[in-house]
Short mmCIF file of the C-alpha atoms (twelve columns), coordinates in Angstrom:
data_MODEL
# 
_entry.id   MODEL 
# 
loop_
_atom_site.group_PDB 
_atom_site.id 
_atom_site.type_symbol 
_atom_site.label_atom_id 
_atom_site.label_alt_id 
_atom_site.label_comp_id 
_atom_site.label_asym_id 
_atom_site.label_seq_id 
_atom_site.Cartn_x 
_atom_site.Cartn_y 
_atom_site.Cartn_z 
_atom_site.pdbx_PDB_model_num 
ATOM 1   C CA . UNK A 1   47.171  62.940 25.493  1 
ATOM 2   C CA . UNK A 2   46.505  65.352 23.169  1 
ATOM 3   C CA . UNK A 3   44.845  62.974 20.351  1 
ATOM 4   C CA . UNK A 4   42.437  61.425 23.699  1 
ATOM 5   C CA . UNK A 5   41.530  65.215 23.951  1 
ATOM 6   C CA . UNK A 6   41.091  65.890 20.828  1 
ATOM 7   C CA . UNK A 7   38.216  62.562 19.961  1 
ATOM 8   C CA . UNK A 8   37.115  63.644 23.914  1 
ATOM 9   C CA . UNK A 9   35.932  66.975 23.049  1 
ATOM 10  C CA . UNK A 10  34.297  66.250 18.962  1 
ATOM 11  C CA . UNK A 11  32.233  63.949 20.854  1 
ATOM 12  C CA . UNK A 12  28.253  65.390 19.818  1 
ATOM 13  C CA . UNK A 13  25.397  63.650 21.574  1 
ATOM 14  C CA . UNK A 14  24.155  62.839 17.979  1 
ATOM 15  C CA . UNK A 15  27.118  60.026 18.019  1 
ATOM 16  C CA . UNK A 16  26.272  59.177 21.319  1 
ATOM 17  C CA . UNK A 17  22.891  58.022 20.545  1 
ATOM 18  C CA . UNK A 18  23.964  55.905 17.590  1 
ATOM 19  C CA . UNK A 19  26.477  54.360 19.932  1 
ATOM 20  C CA . UNK A 20  23.350  53.548 21.615  1 
ATOM 21  C CA . UNK A 21  21.448  52.415 19.067  1 
ATOM 22  C CA . UNK A 22  24.654  50.317 17.913  1 
ATOM 23  C CA . UNK A 23  24.358  48.639 21.256  1 
ATOM 24  C CA . UNK A 24  20.536  48.007 21.028  1 
ATOM 25  C CA . UNK A 25  21.345  46.209 17.885  1 
ATOM 26  C CA . UNK A 26  23.650  44.017 19.440  1 
ATOM 27  C CA . UNK A 27  21.338  43.538 22.461  1 
ATOM 28  C CA . UNK A 28  18.612  42.315 20.407  1 
ATOM 29  C CA . UNK A 29  21.278  40.147 18.310  1 
ATOM 30  C CA . UNK A 30  22.487  38.415 21.198  1 
ATOM 31  C CA . UNK A 31  19.341  38.433 24.480  1 
ATOM 32  C CA . UNK A 32  16.367  38.036 21.544  1 
ATOM 33  C CA . UNK A 33  18.278  36.209 19.119  1 
ATOM 34  C CA . UNK A 34  16.425  38.719 16.670  1 
ATOM 35  C CA . UNK A 35  18.907  38.200 12.964  1 
ATOM 36  C CA . UNK A 36  21.899  37.602 15.185  1 
ATOM 37  C CA . UNK A 37  24.523  37.289 12.293  1 
ATOM 38  C CA . UNK A 38  23.357  40.628 11.537  1 
ATOM 39  C CA . UNK A 39  22.265  42.460 13.237  1 
ATOM 40  C CA . UNK A 40  25.390  41.649 15.470  1 
ATOM 41  C CA . UNK A 41  27.736  43.378 12.474  1 
ATOM 42  C CA . UNK A 42  25.190  45.925 11.933  1 
ATOM 43  C CA . UNK A 43  25.919  47.572 15.629  1 
ATOM 44  C CA . UNK A 44  29.325  46.486 15.973  1 
ATOM 45  C CA . UNK A 45  29.727  48.757 12.247  1 
ATOM 46  C CA . UNK A 46  27.545  51.338 13.638  1 
ATOM 47  C CA . UNK A 47  29.855  52.091 17.057  1 
ATOM 48  C CA . UNK A 48  32.686  51.921 14.816  1 
ATOM 49  C CA . UNK A 49  31.761  54.592 12.368  1 
ATOM 50  C CA . UNK A 50  30.310  57.517 14.631  1 
ATOM 51  C CA . UNK A 51  33.599  57.394 16.776  1 
ATOM 52  C CA . UNK A 52  35.356  60.915 16.410  1 
ATOM 53  C CA . UNK A 53  38.390  60.836 13.673  1 
ATOM 54  C CA . UNK A 54  37.288  57.165 13.176  1 
ATOM 55  C CA . UNK A 55  39.832  55.539 10.662  1 
ATOM 56  C CA . UNK A 56  37.162  53.008 9.693   1 
ATOM 57  C CA . UNK A 57  35.503  55.092 7.783   1 
ATOM 58  C CA . UNK A 58  36.968  57.045 4.543   1 
ATOM 59  C CA . UNK A 59  39.157  56.644 1.535   1 
ATOM 60  C CA . UNK A 60  41.841  54.125 3.673   1 
ATOM 61  C CA . UNK A 61  38.452  53.061 6.011   1 
ATOM 62  C CA . UNK A 62  37.470  49.467 6.152   1 
ATOM 63  C CA . UNK A 63  34.391  49.985 6.703   1 
ATOM 64  C CA . UNK A 64  34.224  52.720 3.521   1 
ATOM 65  C CA . UNK A 65  36.013  50.651 1.485   1 
ATOM 66  C CA . UNK A 66  33.837  46.882 2.592   1 
ATOM 67  C CA . UNK A 67  30.705  48.837 1.323   1 
ATOM 68  C CA . UNK A 68  32.405  50.060 -1.858  1 
ATOM 69  C CA . UNK A 69  33.094  47.077 -2.900  1 
ATOM 70  C CA . UNK A 70  30.251  44.549 -1.747  1 
ATOM 71  C CA . UNK A 71  27.282  47.192 -1.905  1 
ATOM 72  C CA . UNK A 72  27.255  49.887 -3.736  1 
ATOM 73  C CA . UNK A 73  28.006  47.399 -6.328  1 
ATOM 74  C CA . UNK A 74  25.307  45.296 -5.184  1 
ATOM 75  C CA . UNK A 75  27.870  42.769 -4.917  1 
ATOM 76  C CA . UNK A 76  26.942  41.467 -1.758  1 
ATOM 77  C CA . UNK A 77  23.583  40.810 -1.741  1 
ATOM 78  C CA . UNK A 78  23.519  40.036 -5.132  1 
ATOM 79  C CA . UNK A 79  26.051  36.818 -4.334  1 
ATOM 80  C CA . UNK A 80  24.186  36.215 -0.336  1 
ATOM 81  C CA . UNK A 81  20.747  35.585 -3.184  1 
ATOM 82  C CA . UNK A 82  22.631  32.045 -4.447  1 
ATOM 83  C CA . UNK A 83  22.795  30.972 -0.057  1 
ATOM 84  C CA . UNK A 84  18.917  31.857 0.192   1 
ATOM 85  C CA . UNK A 85  18.317  29.830 -3.351  1 
ATOM 86  C CA . UNK A 86  20.695  26.618 -2.302  1 
ATOM 87  C CA . UNK A 87  18.082  27.243 0.949   1 
ATOM 88  C CA . UNK A 88  14.868  27.342 -0.437  1 
ATOM 89  C CA . UNK A 89  13.146  24.017 -1.183  1 
ATOM 90  C CA . UNK A 90  10.177  24.787 -3.611  1 
ATOM 91  C CA . UNK A 91  8.461   21.145 -3.894  1 
ATOM 92  C CA . UNK A 92  5.326   23.050 -2.127  1 
ATOM 93  C CA . UNK A 93  5.317   25.290 -4.390  1 
ATOM 94  C CA . UNK A 94  5.464   22.357 -7.012  1 
ATOM 95  C CA . UNK A 95  3.134   20.532 -6.199  1 
ATOM 96  C CA . UNK A 96  0.388   22.806 -5.909  1 
ATOM 97  C CA . UNK A 97  1.268   26.044 -8.301  1 
ATOM 98  C CA . UNK A 98  -1.645  28.063 -6.951  1 
ATOM 99  C CA . UNK A 99  -0.116  28.840 -3.475  1 
ATOM 100 C CA . UNK A 100 1.601   31.436 -6.202  1 
ATOM 101 C CA . UNK A 101 -1.468  33.502 -5.851  1 
ATOM 102 C CA . UNK A 102 -0.494  34.180 -2.120  1 
ATOM 103 C CA . UNK A 103 2.730   35.472 -2.858  1 
ATOM 104 C CA . UNK A 104 2.161   37.848 -5.592  1 
ATOM 105 C CA . UNK A 105 -1.078  38.822 -3.378  1 
ATOM 106 C CA . UNK A 106 1.310   39.761 -0.727  1 
ATOM 107 C CA . UNK A 107 3.263   42.766 -2.524  1 
ATOM 108 C CA . UNK A 108 0.369   44.161 -2.640  1 
ATOM 109 C CA . UNK A 109 1.647   46.913 -0.147  1 
ATOM 110 C CA . UNK A 110 5.090   48.109 -2.371  1 
ATOM 111 C CA . UNK A 111 3.010   49.754 -4.206  1 
ATOM 112 C CA . UNK A 112 0.331   51.094 -1.954  1 
ATOM 113 C CA . UNK A 113 3.304   52.270 0.241   1 
ATOM 114 C CA . UNK A 114 5.147   53.814 -2.964  1 
ATOM 115 C CA . UNK A 115 2.066   55.451 -3.490  1 
ATOM 116 C CA . UNK A 116 2.064   56.985 -0.336  1 
ATOM 117 C CA . UNK A 117 5.461   57.283 -0.111  1 
ATOM 118 C CA . UNK A 118 6.708   59.734 -3.319  1 
ATOM 119 C CA . UNK A 119 3.839   62.484 -1.556  1 
ATOM 120 C CA . UNK A 120 6.966   62.700 1.142   1 
ATOM 121 C CA . UNK A 121 10.516  61.632 -0.773  1 
ATOM 122 C CA . UNK A 122 11.185  62.192 -4.320  1 
ATOM 123 C CA . UNK A 123 10.387  59.222 -6.643  1 
ATOM 124 C CA . UNK A 124 13.430  57.370 -6.437  1 
ATOM 125 C CA . UNK A 125 13.782  57.455 -2.562  1 
ATOM 126 C CA . UNK A 126 9.812   56.660 -2.199  1 
ATOM 127 C CA . UNK A 127 10.343  53.349 -4.599  1 
ATOM 128 C CA . UNK A 128 12.929  52.749 -2.133  1 
ATOM 129 C CA . UNK A 129 11.647  52.678 0.522   1 
ATOM 130 C CA . UNK A 130 8.209   50.720 -0.718  1 
ATOM 131 C CA . UNK A 131 10.499  47.533 -1.198  1 
ATOM 132 C CA . UNK A 132 10.824  47.302 2.525   1 
ATOM 133 C CA . UNK A 133 7.367   45.979 1.759   1 
ATOM 134 C CA . UNK A 134 8.984   42.761 0.677   1 
ATOM 135 C CA . UNK A 135 10.496  41.977 3.325   1 
ATOM 136 C CA . UNK A 136 13.691  40.841 1.559   1 
ATOM 137 C CA . UNK A 137 16.744  42.969 3.208   1 
ATOM 138 C CA . UNK A 138 19.171  41.774 -0.015  1 
ATOM 139 C CA . UNK A 139 16.269  43.098 -2.327  1 
ATOM 140 C CA . UNK A 140 15.726  46.538 -0.156  1 
ATOM 141 C CA . UNK A 141 19.818  46.727 -0.602  1 
ATOM 142 C CA . UNK A 142 20.149  46.500 -4.005  1 
ATOM 143 C CA . UNK A 143 16.791  48.238 -5.301  1 
ATOM 144 C CA . UNK A 144 17.878  51.552 -2.599  1 
ATOM 145 C CA . UNK A 145 21.522  51.474 -3.864  1 
ATOM 146 C CA . UNK A 146 20.493  50.862 -7.804  1 
ATOM 147 C CA . UNK A 147 18.134  53.384 -6.820  1 
ATOM 148 C CA . UNK A 148 21.302  55.750 -5.526  1 
ATOM 149 C CA . UNK A 149 18.677  56.291 -2.308  1 
ATOM 150 C CA . UNK A 150 19.930  58.605 0.187   1 
ATOM 151 C CA . UNK A 151 18.262  57.056 2.776   1 
ATOM 152 C CA . UNK A 152 20.042  53.423 2.697   1 
ATOM 153 C CA . UNK A 153 20.448  52.710 5.847   1 
ATOM 154 C CA . UNK A 154 17.219  53.570 6.897   1 
ATOM 155 C CA . UNK A 155 16.190  51.703 4.638   1 
ATOM 156 C CA . UNK A 156 18.397  48.437 5.417   1 
ATOM 157 C CA . UNK A 157 17.111  49.135 9.148   1 
ATOM 158 C CA . UNK A 158 13.639  49.155 8.768   1 
ATOM 159 C CA . UNK A 159 13.361  45.365 6.158   1 
ATOM 160 C CA . UNK A 160 15.007  43.721 8.911   1 
ATOM 161 C CA . UNK A 161 13.475  44.689 11.811  1 
ATOM 162 C CA . UNK A 162 10.016  43.990 10.264  1 
ATOM 163 C CA . UNK A 163 11.650  41.067 9.337   1 
ATOM 164 C CA . UNK A 164 12.972  39.900 13.013  1 
ATOM 165 C CA . UNK A 165 9.517   41.104 14.011  1 
ATOM 166 C CA . UNK A 166 7.287   38.975 12.204  1 
ATOM 167 C CA . UNK A 167 5.798   37.472 15.483  1 
ATOM 168 C CA . UNK A 168 4.476   40.317 16.983  1 
ATOM 169 C CA . UNK A 169 3.208   42.177 13.652  1 
ATOM 170 C CA . UNK A 170 1.436   39.684 11.862  1 
ATOM 171 C CA . UNK A 171 -0.629  38.134 14.400  1 
ATOM 172 C CA . UNK A 172 -2.598  40.275 15.446  1 
ATOM 173 C CA . UNK A 173 -3.422  42.062 11.636  1 
ATOM 174 C CA . UNK A 174 -4.502  38.045 10.358  1 
ATOM 175 C CA . UNK A 175 -6.870  37.831 13.957  1 
ATOM 176 C CA . UNK A 176 -8.170  41.924 12.741  1 
ATOM 177 C CA . UNK A 177 -9.349  40.118 9.192   1 
ATOM 178 C CA . UNK A 178 -10.207 36.466 10.245  1 
ATOM 179 C CA . UNK A 179 -12.782 34.968 12.255  1 
ATOM 180 C CA . UNK A 180 -12.046 31.956 14.510  1 
ATOM 181 C CA . UNK A 181 -14.137 29.771 12.254  1 
ATOM 182 C CA . UNK A 182 -11.789 30.821 8.921   1 
ATOM 183 C CA . UNK A 183 -8.604  30.465 11.271  1 
ATOM 184 C CA . UNK A 184 -9.830  27.040 12.501  1 
ATOM 185 C CA . UNK A 185 -9.895  25.576 8.881   1 
ATOM 186 C CA . UNK A 186 -7.974  22.831 7.410   1 
ATOM 187 C CA . UNK A 187 -6.470  22.157 4.257   1 
ATOM 188 C CA . UNK A 188 -5.137  18.346 2.990   1 
ATOM 189 C CA . UNK A 189 -1.774  17.611 2.248   1 
ATOM 190 C CA . UNK A 190 -0.919  15.070 0.018   1 
ATOM 191 C CA . UNK A 191 2.794   15.251 -0.206  1 
ATOM 192 C CA . UNK A 192 2.466   13.973 -3.599  1 
ATOM 193 C CA . UNK A 193 5.918   13.830 -4.424  1 
ATOM 194 C CA . UNK A 194 7.248   16.397 -7.209  1 
ATOM 195 C CA . UNK A 195 10.130  14.730 -10.012 1 
ATOM 196 C CA . UNK A 196 14.057  15.477 -9.841  1 
ATOM 197 C CA . UNK A 197 13.159  16.421 -13.474 1 
ATOM 198 C CA . UNK A 198 10.838  19.536 -12.345 1 
ATOM 199 C CA . UNK A 199 12.451  20.952 -9.211  1 
ATOM 200 C CA . UNK A 200 15.642  21.112 -11.830 1 
ATOM 201 C CA . UNK A 201 14.275  22.587 -14.590 1 
ATOM 202 C CA . UNK A 202 12.007  25.069 -12.246 1 
ATOM 203 C CA . UNK A 203 14.658  27.451 -11.265 1 
ATOM 204 C CA . UNK A 204 15.673  27.137 -15.175 1 
ATOM 205 C CA . UNK A 205 12.222  28.123 -16.454 1 
ATOM 206 C CA . UNK A 206 11.853  30.679 -13.597 1 
ATOM 207 C CA . UNK A 207 14.802  32.668 -14.368 1 
ATOM 208 C CA . UNK A 208 13.780  32.740 -18.511 1 
ATOM 209 C CA . UNK A 209 10.500  33.486 -17.567 1 
ATOM 210 C CA . UNK A 210 11.596  36.272 -15.431 1 
ATOM 211 C CA . UNK A 211 14.103  37.632 -17.953 1 
ATOM 212 C CA . UNK A 212 11.686  38.296 -20.725 1 
ATOM 213 C CA . UNK A 213 8.636   39.928 -18.145 1 
ATOM 214 C CA . UNK A 214 11.158  42.237 -16.448 1 
ATOM 215 C CA . UNK A 215 14.490  42.147 -17.252 1 
ATOM 216 C CA . UNK A 216 15.958  44.606 -14.331 1 
ATOM 217 C CA . UNK A 217 14.980  41.370 -12.226 1 
ATOM 218 C CA . UNK A 218 16.854  39.085 -13.515 1 
ATOM 219 C CA . UNK A 219 20.304  39.752 -11.655 1 
ATOM 220 C CA . UNK A 220 18.434  39.112 -8.751  1 
ATOM 221 C CA . UNK A 221 16.367  36.339 -9.793  1 
ATOM 222 C CA . UNK A 222 18.667  34.667 -11.017 1 
ATOM 223 C CA . UNK A 223 21.325  34.478 -8.463  1 
ATOM 224 C CA . UNK A 224 18.350  32.807 -6.832  1 
ATOM 225 C CA . UNK A 225 17.402  30.523 -8.925  1 
ATOM 226 C CA . UNK A 226 21.356  29.107 -9.380  1 
ATOM 227 C CA . UNK A 227 21.525  28.351 -5.588  1 
ATOM 228 C CA . UNK A 228 18.419  26.609 -6.218  1 
ATOM 229 C CA . UNK A 229 20.131  24.804 -9.031  1 
ATOM 230 C CA . UNK A 230 22.475  24.135 -7.260  1 
ATOM 231 C CA . UNK A 231 20.846  22.392 -4.504  1 
ATOM 232 C CA . UNK A 232 18.279  20.125 -6.850  1 
ATOM 233 C CA . UNK A 233 20.718  19.361 -9.499  1 
ATOM 234 C CA . UNK A 234 21.810  15.890 -7.209  1 
ATOM 235 C CA . UNK A 235 25.713  16.243 -8.177  1 
ATOM 236 C CA . UNK A 236 26.377  19.518 -5.700  1 
ATOM 237 C CA . UNK A 237 25.788  18.412 -2.627  1 
ATOM 238 C CA . UNK A 238 28.716  19.831 -0.792  1 
ATOM 239 C CA . UNK A 239 29.001  23.255 -2.914  1 
ATOM 240 C CA . UNK A 240 25.485  23.676 -1.903  1 
ATOM 241 C CA . UNK A 241 25.735  23.129 1.315   1 
ATOM 242 C CA . UNK A 242 28.437  25.411 0.726   1 
ATOM 243 C CA . UNK A 243 26.104  27.935 -0.139  1 
ATOM 244 C CA . UNK A 244 24.091  27.165 2.368   1 
ATOM 245 C CA . UNK A 245 26.564  28.110 5.641   1 
ATOM 246 C CA . UNK A 246 29.597  29.279 4.698   1 
ATOM 247 C CA . UNK A 247 28.831  31.546 1.714   1 
ATOM 248 C CA . UNK A 248 25.513  33.021 3.660   1 
ATOM 249 C CA . UNK A 249 27.077  33.421 6.673   1 
ATOM 250 C CA . UNK A 250 30.154  34.965 5.185   1 
ATOM 251 C CA . UNK A 251 28.236  37.429 3.374   1 
ATOM 252 C CA . UNK A 252 25.879  38.498 5.876   1 
ATOM 253 C CA . UNK A 253 28.457  39.855 8.221   1 
ATOM 254 C CA . UNK A 254 30.424  41.212 5.565   1 
ATOM 255 C CA . UNK A 255 27.197  42.087 4.409   1 
ATOM 256 C CA . UNK A 256 25.609  44.214 8.077   1 
ATOM 257 C CA . UNK A 257 28.990  45.833 8.394   1 
ATOM 258 C CA . UNK A 258 29.324  47.158 5.751   1 
ATOM 259 C CA . UNK A 259 25.928  48.440 5.833   1 
ATOM 260 C CA . UNK A 260 27.316  50.804 8.591   1 
ATOM 261 C CA . UNK A 261 28.449  52.717 6.552   1 
ATOM 262 C CA . UNK A 262 25.438  54.380 5.805   1 
ATOM 263 C CA . UNK A 263 24.299  54.344 9.579   1 
ATOM 264 C CA . UNK A 264 26.430  58.329 10.038  1 
ATOM 265 C CA . UNK A 265 24.556  60.382 12.443  1 
ATOM 266 C CA . UNK A 266 24.541  63.207 10.031  1 
ATOM 267 C CA . UNK A 267 22.686  60.376 7.851   1 
ATOM 268 C CA . UNK A 268 20.845  58.546 10.142  1 
ATOM 269 C CA . UNK A 269 19.048  60.775 12.966  1 
ATOM 270 C CA . UNK A 270 16.745  62.662 11.102  1 
ATOM 271 C CA . UNK A 271 13.168  63.156 10.941  1 
ATOM 272 C CA . UNK A 272 13.229  61.529 7.340   1 
ATOM 273 C CA . UNK A 273 13.907  58.450 8.727   1 
ATOM 274 C CA . UNK A 274 11.543  57.936 11.742  1 
ATOM 275 C CA . UNK A 275 9.105   58.412 8.692   1 
ATOM 276 C CA . UNK A 276 11.013  55.267 6.409   1 
ATOM 277 C CA . UNK A 277 10.505  53.391 9.439   1 
ATOM 278 C CA . UNK A 278 7.340   54.026 9.610   1 
ATOM 279 C CA . UNK A 279 6.260   54.179 6.032   1 
ATOM 280 C CA . UNK A 280 7.950   50.399 5.638   1 
ATOM 281 C CA . UNK A 281 6.119   49.537 8.910   1 
ATOM 282 C CA . UNK A 282 2.884   50.752 6.620   1 
ATOM 283 C CA . UNK A 283 4.353   48.255 3.856   1 
ATOM 284 C CA . UNK A 284 4.180   45.914 5.569   1 
ATOM 285 C CA . UNK A 285 0.979   45.631 7.109   1 
ATOM 286 C CA . UNK A 286 -0.638  46.277 4.157   1 
ATOM 287 C CA . UNK A 287 1.541   43.390 2.835   1 
ATOM 288 C CA . UNK A 288 -0.090  41.282 4.990   1 
ATOM 289 C CA . UNK A 289 -4.030  42.055 4.763   1 
ATOM 290 C CA . UNK A 290 -3.587  41.723 0.932   1 
ATOM 291 C CA . UNK A 291 -2.537  38.112 0.987   1 
ATOM 292 C CA . UNK A 292 -5.307  37.492 3.512   1 
ATOM 293 C CA . UNK A 293 -7.845  39.354 2.032   1 
ATOM 294 C CA . UNK A 294 -6.899  37.380 -1.378  1 
ATOM 295 C CA . UNK A 295 -7.539  34.317 0.656   1 
ATOM 296 C CA . UNK A 296 -10.586 35.723 1.691   1 
ATOM 297 C CA . UNK A 297 -12.222 36.185 -1.687  1 
ATOM 298 C CA . UNK A 298 -10.520 32.884 -3.129  1 
ATOM 299 C CA . UNK A 299 -13.068 30.985 -0.302  1 
ATOM 300 C CA . UNK A 300 -15.724 32.942 -2.123  1 
ATOM 301 C CA . UNK A 301 -15.679 31.362 -4.997  1 
ATOM 302 C CA . UNK A 302 -13.995 27.821 -4.484  1 
ATOM 303 C CA . UNK A 303 -15.544 25.263 -3.319  1 
ATOM 304 C CA . UNK A 304 -12.848 23.761 -1.330  1 
ATOM 305 C CA . UNK A 305 -11.534 26.355 0.943   1 
ATOM 306 C CA . UNK A 306 -8.131  27.710 1.844   1 
ATOM 307 C CA . UNK A 307 -6.796  28.645 4.773   1 
ATOM 308 C CA . UNK A 308 -6.794  32.562 4.114   1 
ATOM 309 C CA . UNK A 309 -3.574  32.962 7.122   1 
ATOM 310 C CA . UNK A 310 -1.841  31.131 5.278   1 
ATOM 311 C CA . UNK A 311 -1.823  34.512 2.324   1 
ATOM 312 C CA . UNK A 312 -0.243  36.286 4.631   1 
ATOM 313 C CA . UNK A 313 3.087   33.640 4.477   1 
ATOM 314 C CA . UNK A 314 2.911   35.172 0.599   1 
ATOM 315 C CA . UNK A 315 5.242   38.409 2.263   1 
ATOM 316 C CA . UNK A 316 9.187   36.572 1.925   1 
ATOM 317 C CA . UNK A 317 10.368  36.479 4.696   1 
ATOM 318 C CA . UNK A 318 11.186  33.132 5.004   1 
ATOM 319 C CA . UNK A 319 10.835  30.775 6.742   1 
ATOM 320 C CA . UNK A 320 9.685   32.828 9.634   1 
ATOM 321 C CA . UNK A 321 6.188   33.897 8.137   1 
ATOM 322 C CA . UNK A 322 5.451   30.590 7.254   1 
ATOM 323 C CA . UNK A 323 5.895   29.053 10.910  1 
ATOM 324 C CA . UNK A 324 4.004   31.914 12.630  1 
ATOM 325 C CA . UNK A 325 0.941   31.036 9.902   1 
ATOM 326 C CA . UNK A 326 1.539   27.352 11.422  1 
ATOM 327 C CA . UNK A 327 1.782   28.136 15.337  1 
ATOM 328 C CA . UNK A 328 -1.421  30.396 14.588  1 
ATOM 329 C CA . UNK A 329 -3.152  27.659 13.033  1 
ATOM 330 C CA . UNK A 330 -2.382  24.979 15.628  1 
ATOM 331 C CA . UNK A 331 -3.534  27.444 18.830  1 
ATOM 332 C CA . UNK A 332 -7.056  27.599 16.863  1 
ATOM 333 C CA . UNK A 333 -7.008  23.597 15.976  1 
ATOM 334 C CA . UNK A 334 -4.388  21.403 17.276  1 
ATOM 335 C CA . UNK A 335 -4.566  19.431 14.496  1 
ATOM 336 C CA . UNK A 336 -4.218  22.053 11.760  1 
ATOM 337 C CA . UNK A 337 -1.182  21.569 10.200  1 
ATOM 338 C CA . UNK A 338 -0.658  24.592 8.256   1 
ATOM 339 C CA . UNK A 339 3.189   24.476 7.767   1 
ATOM 340 C CA . UNK A 340 3.897   23.071 4.413   1 
ATOM 341 C CA . UNK A 341 1.267   25.302 2.377   1 
ATOM 342 C CA . UNK A 342 2.156   28.657 4.332   1 
ATOM 343 C CA . UNK A 343 5.880   27.587 2.653   1 
ATOM 344 C CA . UNK A 344 4.715   27.393 -0.184  1 
ATOM 345 C CA . UNK A 345 2.725   30.972 -0.344  1 
ATOM 346 C CA . UNK A 346 6.629   31.659 1.803   1 
ATOM 347 C CA . UNK A 347 8.915   30.655 -0.933  1 
ATOM 348 C CA . UNK A 348 5.989   31.948 -3.852  1 
ATOM 349 C CA . UNK A 349 6.800   35.357 -1.953  1 
ATOM 350 C CA . UNK A 350 10.562  34.569 -2.337  1 
ATOM 351 C CA . UNK A 351 10.341  34.586 -6.104  1 
ATOM 352 C CA . UNK A 352 7.371   37.224 -6.068  1 
ATOM 353 C CA . UNK A 353 9.479   40.252 -4.006  1 
ATOM 354 C CA . UNK A 354 12.478  39.852 -6.268  1 
ATOM 355 C CA . UNK A 355 10.274  40.671 -9.396  1 
ATOM 356 C CA . UNK A 356 8.645   43.333 -7.758  1 
ATOM 357 C CA . UNK A 357 12.057  45.130 -7.394  1 
ATOM 358 C CA . UNK A 358 12.798  44.131 -11.083 1 
ATOM 359 C CA . UNK A 359 9.591   46.178 -11.509 1 
ATOM 360 C CA . UNK A 360 10.617  48.922 -9.067  1 
ATOM 361 C CA . UNK A 361 13.901  48.959 -11.454 1 
ATOM 362 C CA . UNK A 362 12.610  48.848 -14.609 1 
ATOM 363 C CA . UNK A 363 9.622   51.592 -13.465 1 
ATOM 364 C CA . UNK A 364 12.364  54.490 -12.078 1 
ATOM 365 C CA . UNK A 365 15.845  53.547 -12.765 1 
# 
């Protein structure tokens, strides 16, 4: 009874707020199906670490142990990239390499946000916050931890929240920047077959090229491309299926509950957290706008017009963004199928976001 009384008397309003935040994450994961594999463990972990005298934290606490073994040394994000690589089909990009332009253009928000964030935070924290604009959770975790940011929890919440909110955030930005005529532009998809040799060479060549030009990105790109090589080699089908399902799901769960180590009230409840969420939204909007604007610029010179909406799919939120663009195209014209073009831009964004993370690390680590 004495222990219960001590625990009850130790409850502070900040802890109660964090319990509510954890509950909201769980609710969004279950009711709204918003990244449930991540939000459920994050939400439950947030409640665990904010209980008074919680045995889940500290030297022998399971959450802190998982954080030190899986997040602090970047192990979990890197392993997750193997699973992500095994899921991605780079065929649309190999068929139409020009789509890589949109993957690069949609990283504009990262560097715009870096400049803005530096007005409020030191450069390592500003760089970590800016990478939220990549809409790439694992890269955000990797960069924030490597740069020893003091705002890892807020950065991760911002990154994954905005990834889940792609269908809400992107359409208004796209409509604001495009005309109805532009949104109705049809793009022919030939569906030309990509040879198995090209599919195998691509991940190897990408790893070598990125390693030469952005060596700080090689861990991220290497694991992503290794996962893709497992998928495309044709002799490791069972291993590819394991990476796509078992490995990716297991690491996502461990990642989510480990990240909650940074969700303690004294770290999370601050005006800085609200500022980070705002800067993350700014980065996300600018990434979307950057891709669309580049699409419009291409149309000023190209004989064969592109639908500028696919530029917005250059962010790394795969495959949610591609689906949003395809849905918007069909809403304007029931015969306007943009999915494969949007997927090409989307998987290009996956590579570009990792390279952008490597550039950030090269500049500030």
